[in-house]
Short mmCIF file of C-alpha atoms and ligand atoms in Angstrom, two decimals:
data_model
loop_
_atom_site.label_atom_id
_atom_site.label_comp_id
_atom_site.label_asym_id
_atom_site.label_seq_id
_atom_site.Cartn_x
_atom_site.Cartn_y
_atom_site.Cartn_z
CA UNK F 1 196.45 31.91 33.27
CA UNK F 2 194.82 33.82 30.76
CA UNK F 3 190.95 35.08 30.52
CA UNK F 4 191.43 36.90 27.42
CA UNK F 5 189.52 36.46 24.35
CA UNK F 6 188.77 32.91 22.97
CA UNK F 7 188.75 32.66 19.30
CA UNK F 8 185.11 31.36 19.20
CA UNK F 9 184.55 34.93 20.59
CA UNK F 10 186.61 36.51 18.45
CA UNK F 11 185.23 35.20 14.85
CA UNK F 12 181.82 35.47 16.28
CA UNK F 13 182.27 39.26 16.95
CA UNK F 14 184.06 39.75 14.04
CA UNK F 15 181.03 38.34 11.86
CA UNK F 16 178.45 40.68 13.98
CA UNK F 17 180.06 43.50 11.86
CA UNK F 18 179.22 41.33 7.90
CA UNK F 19 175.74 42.07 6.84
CA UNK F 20 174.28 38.80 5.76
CA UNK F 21 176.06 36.72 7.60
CA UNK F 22 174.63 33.78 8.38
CA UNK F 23 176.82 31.73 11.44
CA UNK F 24 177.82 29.36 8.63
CA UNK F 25 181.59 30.71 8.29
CA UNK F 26 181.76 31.30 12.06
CA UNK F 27 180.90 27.53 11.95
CA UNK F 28 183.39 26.56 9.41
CA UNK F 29 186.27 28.17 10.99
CA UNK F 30 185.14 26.66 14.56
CA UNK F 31 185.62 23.04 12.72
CA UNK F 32 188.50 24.25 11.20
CA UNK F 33 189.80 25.04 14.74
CA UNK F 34 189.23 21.80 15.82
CA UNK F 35 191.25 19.74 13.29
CA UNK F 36 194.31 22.32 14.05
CA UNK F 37 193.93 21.48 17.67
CA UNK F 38 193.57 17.87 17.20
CA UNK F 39 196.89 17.87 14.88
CA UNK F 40 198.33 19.91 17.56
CA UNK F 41 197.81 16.78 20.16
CA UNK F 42 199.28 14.19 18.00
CA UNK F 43 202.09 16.16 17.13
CA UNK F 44 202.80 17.08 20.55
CA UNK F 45 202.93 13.35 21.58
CA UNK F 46 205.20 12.42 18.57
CA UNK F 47 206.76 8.91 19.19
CA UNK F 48 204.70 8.12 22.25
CA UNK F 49 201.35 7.54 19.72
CA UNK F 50 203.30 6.25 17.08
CA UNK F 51 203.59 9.16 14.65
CA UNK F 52 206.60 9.64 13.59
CA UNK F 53 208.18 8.21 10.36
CA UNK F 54 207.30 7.56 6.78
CA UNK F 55 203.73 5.88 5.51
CA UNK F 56 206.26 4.43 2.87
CA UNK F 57 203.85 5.58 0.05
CA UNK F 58 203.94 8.80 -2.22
CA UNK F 59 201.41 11.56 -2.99
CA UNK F 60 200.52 13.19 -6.14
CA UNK F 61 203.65 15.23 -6.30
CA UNK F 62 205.93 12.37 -6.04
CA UNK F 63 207.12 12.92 -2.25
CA UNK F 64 207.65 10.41 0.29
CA UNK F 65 204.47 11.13 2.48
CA UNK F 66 205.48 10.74 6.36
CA UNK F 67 202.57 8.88 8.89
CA UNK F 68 201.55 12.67 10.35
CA UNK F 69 201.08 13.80 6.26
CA UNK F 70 198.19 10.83 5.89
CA UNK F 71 196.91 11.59 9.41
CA UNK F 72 196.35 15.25 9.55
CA UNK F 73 195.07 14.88 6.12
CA UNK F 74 192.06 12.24 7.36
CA UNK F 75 192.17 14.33 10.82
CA UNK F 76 191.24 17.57 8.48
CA UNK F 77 188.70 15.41 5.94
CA UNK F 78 186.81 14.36 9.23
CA UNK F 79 186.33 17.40 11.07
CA UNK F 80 185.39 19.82 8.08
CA UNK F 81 182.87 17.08 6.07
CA UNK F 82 179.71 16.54 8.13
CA UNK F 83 178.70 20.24 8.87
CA UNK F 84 177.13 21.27 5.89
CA UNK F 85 179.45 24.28 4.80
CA UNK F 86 181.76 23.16 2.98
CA UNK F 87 180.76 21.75 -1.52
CA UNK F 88 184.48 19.81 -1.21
CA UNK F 89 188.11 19.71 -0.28
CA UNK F 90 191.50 19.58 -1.86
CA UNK F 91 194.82 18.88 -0.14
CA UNK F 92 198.43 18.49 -0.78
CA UNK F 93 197.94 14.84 0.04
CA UNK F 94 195.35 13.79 -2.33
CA UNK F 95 195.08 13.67 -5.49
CA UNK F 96 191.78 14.95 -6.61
CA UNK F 97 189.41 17.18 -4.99
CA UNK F 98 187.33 15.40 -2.46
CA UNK F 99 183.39 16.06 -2.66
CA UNK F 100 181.72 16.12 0.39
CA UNK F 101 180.34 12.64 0.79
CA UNK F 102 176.46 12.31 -0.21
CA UNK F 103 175.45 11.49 3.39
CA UNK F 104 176.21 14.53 4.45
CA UNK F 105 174.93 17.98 3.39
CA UNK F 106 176.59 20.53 0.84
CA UNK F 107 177.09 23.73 1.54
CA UNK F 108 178.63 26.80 0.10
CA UNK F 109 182.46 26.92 0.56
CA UNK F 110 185.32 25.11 -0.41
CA UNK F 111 188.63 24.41 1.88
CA UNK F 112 191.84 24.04 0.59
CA UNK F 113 194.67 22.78 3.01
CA UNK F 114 198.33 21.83 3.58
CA UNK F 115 197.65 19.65 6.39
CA UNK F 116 201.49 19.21 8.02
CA UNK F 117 203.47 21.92 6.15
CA UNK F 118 207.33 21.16 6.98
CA UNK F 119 206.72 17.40 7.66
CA UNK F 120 210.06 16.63 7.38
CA UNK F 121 210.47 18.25 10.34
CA UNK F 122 208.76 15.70 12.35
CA UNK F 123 211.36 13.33 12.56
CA UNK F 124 213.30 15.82 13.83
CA UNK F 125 211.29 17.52 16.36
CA UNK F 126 211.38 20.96 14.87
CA UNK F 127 208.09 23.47 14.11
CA UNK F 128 205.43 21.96 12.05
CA UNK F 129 202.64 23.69 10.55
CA UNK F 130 199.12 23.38 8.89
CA UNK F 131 197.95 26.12 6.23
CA UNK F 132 194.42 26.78 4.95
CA UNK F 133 192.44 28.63 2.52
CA UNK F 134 188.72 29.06 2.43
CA UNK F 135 186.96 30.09 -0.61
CA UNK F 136 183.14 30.40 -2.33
CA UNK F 137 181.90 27.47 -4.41
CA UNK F 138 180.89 29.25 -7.63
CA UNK F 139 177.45 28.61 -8.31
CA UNK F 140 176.77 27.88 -4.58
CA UNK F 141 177.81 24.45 -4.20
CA UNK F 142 176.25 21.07 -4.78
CA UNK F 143 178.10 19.44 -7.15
CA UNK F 144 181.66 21.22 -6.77
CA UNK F 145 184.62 20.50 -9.57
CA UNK F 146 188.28 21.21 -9.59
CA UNK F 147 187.50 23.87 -12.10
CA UNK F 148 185.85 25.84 -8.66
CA UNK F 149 188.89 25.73 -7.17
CA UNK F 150 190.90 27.05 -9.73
CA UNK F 151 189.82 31.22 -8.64
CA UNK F 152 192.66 33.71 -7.55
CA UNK F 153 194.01 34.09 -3.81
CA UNK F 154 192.27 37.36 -4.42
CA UNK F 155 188.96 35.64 -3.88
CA UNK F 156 190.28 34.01 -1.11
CA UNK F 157 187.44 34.57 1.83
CA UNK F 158 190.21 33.95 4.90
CA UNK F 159 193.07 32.15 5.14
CA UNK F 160 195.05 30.66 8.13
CA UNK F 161 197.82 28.64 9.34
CA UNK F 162 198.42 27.15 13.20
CA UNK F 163 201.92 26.25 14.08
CA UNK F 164 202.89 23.34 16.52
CA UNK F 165 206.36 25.50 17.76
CA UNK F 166 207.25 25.24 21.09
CA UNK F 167 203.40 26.71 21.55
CA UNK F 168 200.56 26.24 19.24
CA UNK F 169 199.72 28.70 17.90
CA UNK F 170 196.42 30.14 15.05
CA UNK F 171 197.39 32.97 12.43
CA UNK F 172 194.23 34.21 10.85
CA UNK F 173 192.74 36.81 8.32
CA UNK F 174 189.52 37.20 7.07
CA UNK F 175 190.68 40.40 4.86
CA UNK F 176 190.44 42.91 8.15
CA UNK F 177 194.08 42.37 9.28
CA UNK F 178 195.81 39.32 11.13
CA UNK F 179 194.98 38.31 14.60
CA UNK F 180 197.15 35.73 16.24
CA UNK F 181 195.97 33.07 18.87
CA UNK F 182 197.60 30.58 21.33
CA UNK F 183 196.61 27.24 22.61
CA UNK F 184 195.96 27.39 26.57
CA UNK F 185 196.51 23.43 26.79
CA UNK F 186 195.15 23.41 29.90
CA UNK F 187 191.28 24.75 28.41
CA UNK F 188 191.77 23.61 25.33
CA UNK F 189 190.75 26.85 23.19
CA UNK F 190 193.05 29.42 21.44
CA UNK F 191 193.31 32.70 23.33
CA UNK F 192 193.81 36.23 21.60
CA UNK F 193 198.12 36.65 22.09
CA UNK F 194 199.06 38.42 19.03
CA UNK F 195 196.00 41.04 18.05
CA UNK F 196 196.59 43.08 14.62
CA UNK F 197 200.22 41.43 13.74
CA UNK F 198 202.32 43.57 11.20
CA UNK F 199 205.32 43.11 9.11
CA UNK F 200 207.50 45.88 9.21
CA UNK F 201 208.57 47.40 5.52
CA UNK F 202 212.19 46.72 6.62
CA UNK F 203 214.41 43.91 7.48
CA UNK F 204 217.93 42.84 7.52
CA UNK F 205 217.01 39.35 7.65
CA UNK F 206 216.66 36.20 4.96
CA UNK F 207 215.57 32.90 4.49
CA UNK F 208 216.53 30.57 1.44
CA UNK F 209 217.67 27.38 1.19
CA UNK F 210 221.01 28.16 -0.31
CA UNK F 211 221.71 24.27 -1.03
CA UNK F 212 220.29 25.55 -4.23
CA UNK F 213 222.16 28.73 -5.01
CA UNK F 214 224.00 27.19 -8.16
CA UNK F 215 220.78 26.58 -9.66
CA UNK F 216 219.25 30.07 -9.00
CA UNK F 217 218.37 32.78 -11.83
CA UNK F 218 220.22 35.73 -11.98
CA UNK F 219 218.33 38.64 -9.75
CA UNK F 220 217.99 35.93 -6.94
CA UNK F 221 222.03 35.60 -7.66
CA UNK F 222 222.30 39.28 -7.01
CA UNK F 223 219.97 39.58 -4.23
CA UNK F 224 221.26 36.78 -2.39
CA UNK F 225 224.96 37.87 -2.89
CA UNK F 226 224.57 41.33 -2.11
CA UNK F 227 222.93 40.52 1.36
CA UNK F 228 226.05 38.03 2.17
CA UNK F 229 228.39 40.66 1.67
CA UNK F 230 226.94 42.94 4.23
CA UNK F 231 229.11 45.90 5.61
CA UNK F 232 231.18 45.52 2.66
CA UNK F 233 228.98 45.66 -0.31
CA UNK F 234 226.28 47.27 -2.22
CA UNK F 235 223.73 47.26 0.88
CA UNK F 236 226.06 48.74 3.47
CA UNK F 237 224.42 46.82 6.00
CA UNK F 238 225.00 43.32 7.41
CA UNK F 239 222.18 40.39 7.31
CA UNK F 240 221.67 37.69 9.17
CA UNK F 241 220.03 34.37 8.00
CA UNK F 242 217.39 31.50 9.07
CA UNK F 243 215.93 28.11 7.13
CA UNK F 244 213.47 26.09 9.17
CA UNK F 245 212.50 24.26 6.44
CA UNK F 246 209.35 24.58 6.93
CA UNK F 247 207.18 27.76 5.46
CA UNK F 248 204.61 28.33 8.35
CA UNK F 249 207.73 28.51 10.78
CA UNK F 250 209.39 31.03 8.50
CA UNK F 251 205.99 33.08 7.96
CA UNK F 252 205.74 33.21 11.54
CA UNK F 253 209.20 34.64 12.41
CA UNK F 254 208.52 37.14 9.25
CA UNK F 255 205.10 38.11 10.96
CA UNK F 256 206.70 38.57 14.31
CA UNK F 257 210.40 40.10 13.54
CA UNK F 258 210.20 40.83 9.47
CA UNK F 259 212.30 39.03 6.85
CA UNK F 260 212.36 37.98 3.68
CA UNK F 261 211.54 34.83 2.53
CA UNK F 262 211.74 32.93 -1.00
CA UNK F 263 211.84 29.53 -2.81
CA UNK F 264 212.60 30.75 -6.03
CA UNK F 265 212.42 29.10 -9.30
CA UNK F 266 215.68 27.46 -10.58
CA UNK F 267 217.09 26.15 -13.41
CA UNK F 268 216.95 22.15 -11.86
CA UNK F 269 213.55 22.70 -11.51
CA UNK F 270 213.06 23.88 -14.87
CA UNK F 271 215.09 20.72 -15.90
CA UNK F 272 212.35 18.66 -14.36
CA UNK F 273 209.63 20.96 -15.59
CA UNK F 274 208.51 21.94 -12.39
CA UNK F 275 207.25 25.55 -11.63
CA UNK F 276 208.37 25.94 -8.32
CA UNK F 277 208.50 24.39 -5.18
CA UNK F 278 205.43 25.42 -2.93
CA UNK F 279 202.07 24.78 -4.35
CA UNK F 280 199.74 27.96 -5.26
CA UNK F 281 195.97 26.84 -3.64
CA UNK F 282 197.02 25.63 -0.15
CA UNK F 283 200.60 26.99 0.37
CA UNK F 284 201.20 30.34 -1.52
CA UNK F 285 197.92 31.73 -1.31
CA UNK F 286 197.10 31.36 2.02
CA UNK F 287 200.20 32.46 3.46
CA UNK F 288 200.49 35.63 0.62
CA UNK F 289 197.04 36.48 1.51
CA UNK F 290 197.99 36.89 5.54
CA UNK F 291 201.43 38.45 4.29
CA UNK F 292 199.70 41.01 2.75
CA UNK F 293 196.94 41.70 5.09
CA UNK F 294 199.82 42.27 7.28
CA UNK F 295 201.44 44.87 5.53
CA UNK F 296 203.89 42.89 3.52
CA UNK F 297 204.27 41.84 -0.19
CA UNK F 298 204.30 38.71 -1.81
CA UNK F 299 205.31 37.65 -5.15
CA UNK F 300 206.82 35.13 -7.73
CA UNK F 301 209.74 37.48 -8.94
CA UNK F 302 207.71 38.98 -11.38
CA UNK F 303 203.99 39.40 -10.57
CA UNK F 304 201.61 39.21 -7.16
CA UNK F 305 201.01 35.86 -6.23
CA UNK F 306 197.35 36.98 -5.79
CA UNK F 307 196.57 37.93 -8.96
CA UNK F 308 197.57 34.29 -10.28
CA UNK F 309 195.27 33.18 -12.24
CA UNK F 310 195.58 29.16 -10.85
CA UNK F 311 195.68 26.49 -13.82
CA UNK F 312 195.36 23.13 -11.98
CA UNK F 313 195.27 21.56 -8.24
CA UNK F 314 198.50 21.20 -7.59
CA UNK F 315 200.07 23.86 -9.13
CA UNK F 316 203.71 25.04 -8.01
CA UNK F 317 204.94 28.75 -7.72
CA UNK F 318 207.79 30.70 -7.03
CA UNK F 319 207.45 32.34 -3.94
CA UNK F 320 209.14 35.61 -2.79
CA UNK F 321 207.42 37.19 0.34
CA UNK F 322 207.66 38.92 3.46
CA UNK F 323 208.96 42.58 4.43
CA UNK F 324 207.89 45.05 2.07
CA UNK F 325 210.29 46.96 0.67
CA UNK F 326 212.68 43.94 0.20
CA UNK F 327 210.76 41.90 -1.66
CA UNK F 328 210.00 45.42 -3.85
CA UNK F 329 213.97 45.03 -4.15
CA UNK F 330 213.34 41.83 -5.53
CA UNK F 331 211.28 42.82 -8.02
CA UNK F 332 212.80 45.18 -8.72
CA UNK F 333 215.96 43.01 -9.78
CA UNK F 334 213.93 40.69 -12.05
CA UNK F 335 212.44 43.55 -13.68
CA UNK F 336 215.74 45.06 -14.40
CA UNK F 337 216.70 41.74 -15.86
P1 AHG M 401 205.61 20.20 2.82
O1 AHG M 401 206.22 19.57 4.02
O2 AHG M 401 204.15 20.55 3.02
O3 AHG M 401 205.83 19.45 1.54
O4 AHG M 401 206.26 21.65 2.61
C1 AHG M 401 207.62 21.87 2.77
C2 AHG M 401 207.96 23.10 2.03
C3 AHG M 401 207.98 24.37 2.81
O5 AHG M 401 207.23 24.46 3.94
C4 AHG M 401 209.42 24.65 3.11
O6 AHG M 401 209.65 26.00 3.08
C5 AHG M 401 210.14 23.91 2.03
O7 AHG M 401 209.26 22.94 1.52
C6 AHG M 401 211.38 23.23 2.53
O8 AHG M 401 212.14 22.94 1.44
P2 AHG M 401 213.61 22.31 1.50
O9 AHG M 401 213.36 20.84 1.69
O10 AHG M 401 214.20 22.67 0.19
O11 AHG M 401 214.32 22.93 2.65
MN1 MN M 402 203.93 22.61 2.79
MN1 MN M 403 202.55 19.24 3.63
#
């Protein structure tokens, strides 16, 4: 049993220390806290509530959406509109941004959210995630339009992710460092476990689907190949390697152990015109935002994710993150060419 801190207690005290703060973000978190942990129940029960499987329909993206994509989505829309902080929402599973409905008041944030990250893990029983990004409306609110959503993960005000492993668990930053917090089932609130979590500057670990690896650019060739060959090659070291398939899982791991982690850009994407495979607002952001508050880097190959200046909703990225002197290594390769 533990009678640690709650995380109520902890954002609350946290906020104490922001001159001009006004309980509204303390409150926005709170509901976002409350979607997480009502995900976290349904996923838990899996096939006894019915939740596994495909909705047999496709989001904006063009992927099969599974029944838990459509449900956390609504489970998120419901908990975060009637409060009066939030101007809108926009989510991997729908298409446009959603304004918050005109029964209910506006206020001045906006969410953004991945609401099952990994979902094709669900079949499956493996870890399952949600990820979240909270920024300012500009202008204050009201009427809110995907242009206001469109501001770099610098701006981001905090950023989150809870993962439904074999605990639940909540990853958050609000810029002062990340704090990690797991479910006690039995009261129902997330508990301080993981205070002030950092990524240590080395690793001798990777993730990367290397399904792809014929498709892959050059300096992910070399990276990639130079870690296989261990003992025996240019790194005079040996790796090891993990793919969960599912980025929060991954994130996690690289937050607890280091690593390196990347979905690079390749050249069947390219063929397809895609930019990448994770999308920038509610997947890369978030997660580079807590990477780096942790002491780790995050980029696309080339630049800082953060920096991105974001061009539309849905927009995909390359993502390269984690430990911070490998994925300087990284860059390094690209840069050289
Ligand atoms: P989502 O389920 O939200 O679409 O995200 C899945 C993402 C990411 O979490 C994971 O790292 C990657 O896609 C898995 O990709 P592969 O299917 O190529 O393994
Ligand atoms: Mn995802
Ligand atoms: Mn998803």
């Amino acid at each position: 049993m533990h009678n640690g801190t709650s995380i109520t207690q902890f954002i609350i005290e946290e906020q104490r220390h922001m001159t001009g703060a006004t309980g509204d973000f303390t409150s926005l978190l709170n509901d976002v806290v409350t979607a997480c942990k009502v995900i976290s129940n349904l996923v838990n029960h899996g096939a006894l509530v019915g939740v596994l499987g495909s909705a047999g329909s496709e989001n904006v993206q063009g992927e099969t959406q599974k029944k838990m994509d459509i449900l956390s989505n609504d489970v998120f829309l419901k908990s975060n509109e009637w409060a009066g902080h939030l101007a809108a929402m926009a989510s991997e599973e729908m298409d446009d941004i959603y304004p918050i409905p005109a029964k209910y008041p506006r206020g001045k944030y906006l969410l953004t959210f991945d609401p099952l990250d990994g979902s094709s893990n669900m079949d499956v029983n493996v870890s399952v995630g949600t990820i979240f990004s909270i920024l300012r409306c500009p202008g204050g609110g009201a009427e809110a339009t995907e242009r206001d959503f469109l501001q770099a993960g610098t701006q981001q005000v905090a950023a989150g992710y809870a993962l439904y492993g074999p605990s639940t668990m909540m990853v958050l930053t609000t810029g002062n460092g990340v704090n990690g917090f797991t479910l006690d089932q039995n009261i129902g609130e997330f508990i301080l476990t993981h205070p002030n979590m950092t990524i240590p500057a080395d690793t001798r670990e990777f993730a990367i689907n290397a399904s792809n690896m014929r498709f892959w650019e050059p300096p992910i060739q070399r990276y990639v190949q130079e870690c296989l060959d261990g003992k025996d090659g240019a790194r005079d070291s040996d790796f090891n390697m993990r793919w969960i398939a599912s980025m929060v899982a991954e994130v996690h791991r690289i937050l607890t152990r280091g690593g390196i982690f990347m979905y690079p850009i390749d050249s069947k994407m390219k063929e397809k015109g895609l930019t990448g495979k994770l999308r920038l607002l509610y997947e890369a952001n978030p997660m580079s935002f807590i990477v780096e508050q942790a002491g780790g880097s995050s980029i696309t190959g080339t630049e800082r994710i953060l920096e991105l200046q974001p061009e539309s909703l849905h927009q995909r990225v390359p993502v390269i993150l984690g430990s911070r002197n490998e994925v300087e290594r990284v860059l390094s390769y690209h840069q050289q060419g």
